[in-house]
Short mmCIF file of C-alpha atoms in Angstrom, two decimals:
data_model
loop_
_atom_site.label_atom_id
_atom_site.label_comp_id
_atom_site.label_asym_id
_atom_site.label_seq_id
_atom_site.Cartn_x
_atom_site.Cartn_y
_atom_site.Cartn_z
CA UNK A 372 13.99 -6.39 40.02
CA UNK A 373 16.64 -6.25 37.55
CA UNK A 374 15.87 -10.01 36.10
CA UNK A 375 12.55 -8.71 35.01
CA UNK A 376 13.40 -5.45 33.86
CA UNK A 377 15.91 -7.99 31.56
CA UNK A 378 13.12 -9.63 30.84
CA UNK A 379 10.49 -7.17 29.96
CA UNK A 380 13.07 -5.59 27.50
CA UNK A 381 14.07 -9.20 26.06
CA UNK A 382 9.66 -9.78 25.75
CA UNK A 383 9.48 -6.12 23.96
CA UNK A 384 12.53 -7.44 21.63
CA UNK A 385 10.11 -10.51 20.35
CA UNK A 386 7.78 -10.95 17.84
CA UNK A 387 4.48 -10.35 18.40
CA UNK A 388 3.39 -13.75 18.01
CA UNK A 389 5.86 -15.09 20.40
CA UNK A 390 4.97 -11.79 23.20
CA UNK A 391 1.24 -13.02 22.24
CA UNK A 392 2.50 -16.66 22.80
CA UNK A 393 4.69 -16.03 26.46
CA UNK A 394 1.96 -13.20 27.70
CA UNK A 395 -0.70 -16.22 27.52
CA UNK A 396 1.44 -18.68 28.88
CA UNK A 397 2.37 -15.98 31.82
CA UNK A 398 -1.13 -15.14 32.51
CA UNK A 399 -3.49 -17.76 31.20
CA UNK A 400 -6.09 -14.61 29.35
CA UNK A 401 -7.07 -15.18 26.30
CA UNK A 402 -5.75 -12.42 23.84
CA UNK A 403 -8.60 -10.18 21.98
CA UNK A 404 -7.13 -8.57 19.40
CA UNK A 405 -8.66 -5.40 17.58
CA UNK A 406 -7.86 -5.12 14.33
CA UNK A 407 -8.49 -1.00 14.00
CA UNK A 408 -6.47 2.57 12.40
CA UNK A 409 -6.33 5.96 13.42
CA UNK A 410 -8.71 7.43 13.25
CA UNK A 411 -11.41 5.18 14.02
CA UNK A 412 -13.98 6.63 15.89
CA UNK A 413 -16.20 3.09 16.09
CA UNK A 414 -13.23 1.36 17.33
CA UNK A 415 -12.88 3.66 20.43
CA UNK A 416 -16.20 3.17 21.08
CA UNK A 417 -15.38 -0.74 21.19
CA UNK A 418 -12.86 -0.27 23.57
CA UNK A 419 -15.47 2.06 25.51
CA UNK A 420 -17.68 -1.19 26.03
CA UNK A 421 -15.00 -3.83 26.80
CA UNK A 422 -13.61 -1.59 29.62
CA UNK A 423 -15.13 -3.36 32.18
CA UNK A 424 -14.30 -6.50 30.41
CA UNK A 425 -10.57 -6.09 29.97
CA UNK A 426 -9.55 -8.11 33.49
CA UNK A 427 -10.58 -11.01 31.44
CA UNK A 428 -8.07 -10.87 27.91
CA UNK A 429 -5.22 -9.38 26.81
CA UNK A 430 -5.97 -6.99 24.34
CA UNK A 431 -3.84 -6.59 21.10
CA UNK A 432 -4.39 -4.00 18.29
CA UNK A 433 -3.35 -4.32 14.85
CA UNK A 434 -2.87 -1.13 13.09
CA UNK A 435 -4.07 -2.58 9.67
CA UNK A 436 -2.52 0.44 7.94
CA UNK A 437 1.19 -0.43 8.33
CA UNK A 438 3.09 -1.57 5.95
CA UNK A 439 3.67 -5.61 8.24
CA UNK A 440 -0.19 -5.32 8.13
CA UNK A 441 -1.15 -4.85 4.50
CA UNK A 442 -2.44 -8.28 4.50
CA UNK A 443 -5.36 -7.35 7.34
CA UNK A 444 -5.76 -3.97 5.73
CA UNK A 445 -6.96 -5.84 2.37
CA UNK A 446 -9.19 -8.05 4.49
CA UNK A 447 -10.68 -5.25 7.02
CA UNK A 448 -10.49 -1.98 5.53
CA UNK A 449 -13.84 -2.06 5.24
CA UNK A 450 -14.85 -3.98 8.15
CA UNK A 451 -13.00 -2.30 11.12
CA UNK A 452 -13.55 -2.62 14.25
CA UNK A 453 -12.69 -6.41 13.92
CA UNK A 454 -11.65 -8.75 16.73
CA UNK A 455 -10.20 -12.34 16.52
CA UNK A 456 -9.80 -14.39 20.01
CA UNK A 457 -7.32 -16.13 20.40
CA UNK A 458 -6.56 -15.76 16.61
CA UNK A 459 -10.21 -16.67 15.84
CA UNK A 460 -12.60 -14.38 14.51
CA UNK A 461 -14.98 -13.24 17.10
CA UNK A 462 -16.87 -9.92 15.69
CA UNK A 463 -16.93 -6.84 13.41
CA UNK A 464 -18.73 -3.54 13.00
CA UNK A 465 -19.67 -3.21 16.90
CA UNK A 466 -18.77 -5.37 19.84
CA UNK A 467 -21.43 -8.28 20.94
CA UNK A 468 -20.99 -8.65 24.60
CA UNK A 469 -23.47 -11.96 24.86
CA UNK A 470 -20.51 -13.74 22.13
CA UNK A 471 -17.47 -12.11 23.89
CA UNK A 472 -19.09 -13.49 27.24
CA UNK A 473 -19.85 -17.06 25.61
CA UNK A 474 -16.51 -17.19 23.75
CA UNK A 475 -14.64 -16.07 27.30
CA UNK A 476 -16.54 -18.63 29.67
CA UNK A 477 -16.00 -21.66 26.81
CA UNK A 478 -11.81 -20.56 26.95
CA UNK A 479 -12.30 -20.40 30.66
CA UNK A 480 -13.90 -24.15 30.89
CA UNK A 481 -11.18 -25.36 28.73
CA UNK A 482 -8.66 -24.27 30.26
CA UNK A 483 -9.81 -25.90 33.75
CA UNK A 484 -10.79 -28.72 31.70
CA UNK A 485 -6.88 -29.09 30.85
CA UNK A 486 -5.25 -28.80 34.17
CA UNK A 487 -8.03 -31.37 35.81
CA UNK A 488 -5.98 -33.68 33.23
CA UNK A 489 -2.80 -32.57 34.33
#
């Protein structure tokens, strides 16, 4: 118990790549990451729709207002909700479950693909 409370507080310590980097590593989901601010009314409606999707990814937001995130706020600001898998752009404006579904199953294939070769 007390080695992964130690542990959880070391992960929260981390960068976000590296949490990004150890919570795929610990879990094997892809990570979905919504790029979004508050408010953003279409962006909770995203997250409305990939409810019953969310056993499948890890999902990350990216306030693109803070200051660590001016970068994505000059790319998005217009654009939100945006997602990247995996650190790939996936979709903006709405979300398109047939290309979340295709994107998820080709991860899923690869990743069985790799540990066949194992």
């Amino acid at each position: 118990m007390f080695w992964i409370q130690g542990w959880t507080q070391q992960l929260a310590k981390c960068s976000r790549p590296l949490r990004r980097l150890l919570s795929e590593a610990n879990n094997n989901l892809p990570v979905l990451t919504l790029f979004t601010k508050n408010p953003c009314p279409l962006c909770d409606e995203a997250k409305a729709v990939l409810e019953p999707y969310k056993h499948k990814f890890l999902l990350q937001e990216v306030d693109i207002t803070l200051p660590d995130h001016s970068s994505w706020f000059e790319k998005y600001k217009y654009d939100i909700p945006v997602f990247h898998l995996n650190g790939q752009f996936l979709m903006k404006h709405r979300v398109d479950i047939k290309e979340l579904e295709k994107r998820l199953l080709a991860l899923e294939l690869q990743l069985i693909k790799k540990n066949e070769n194992i």
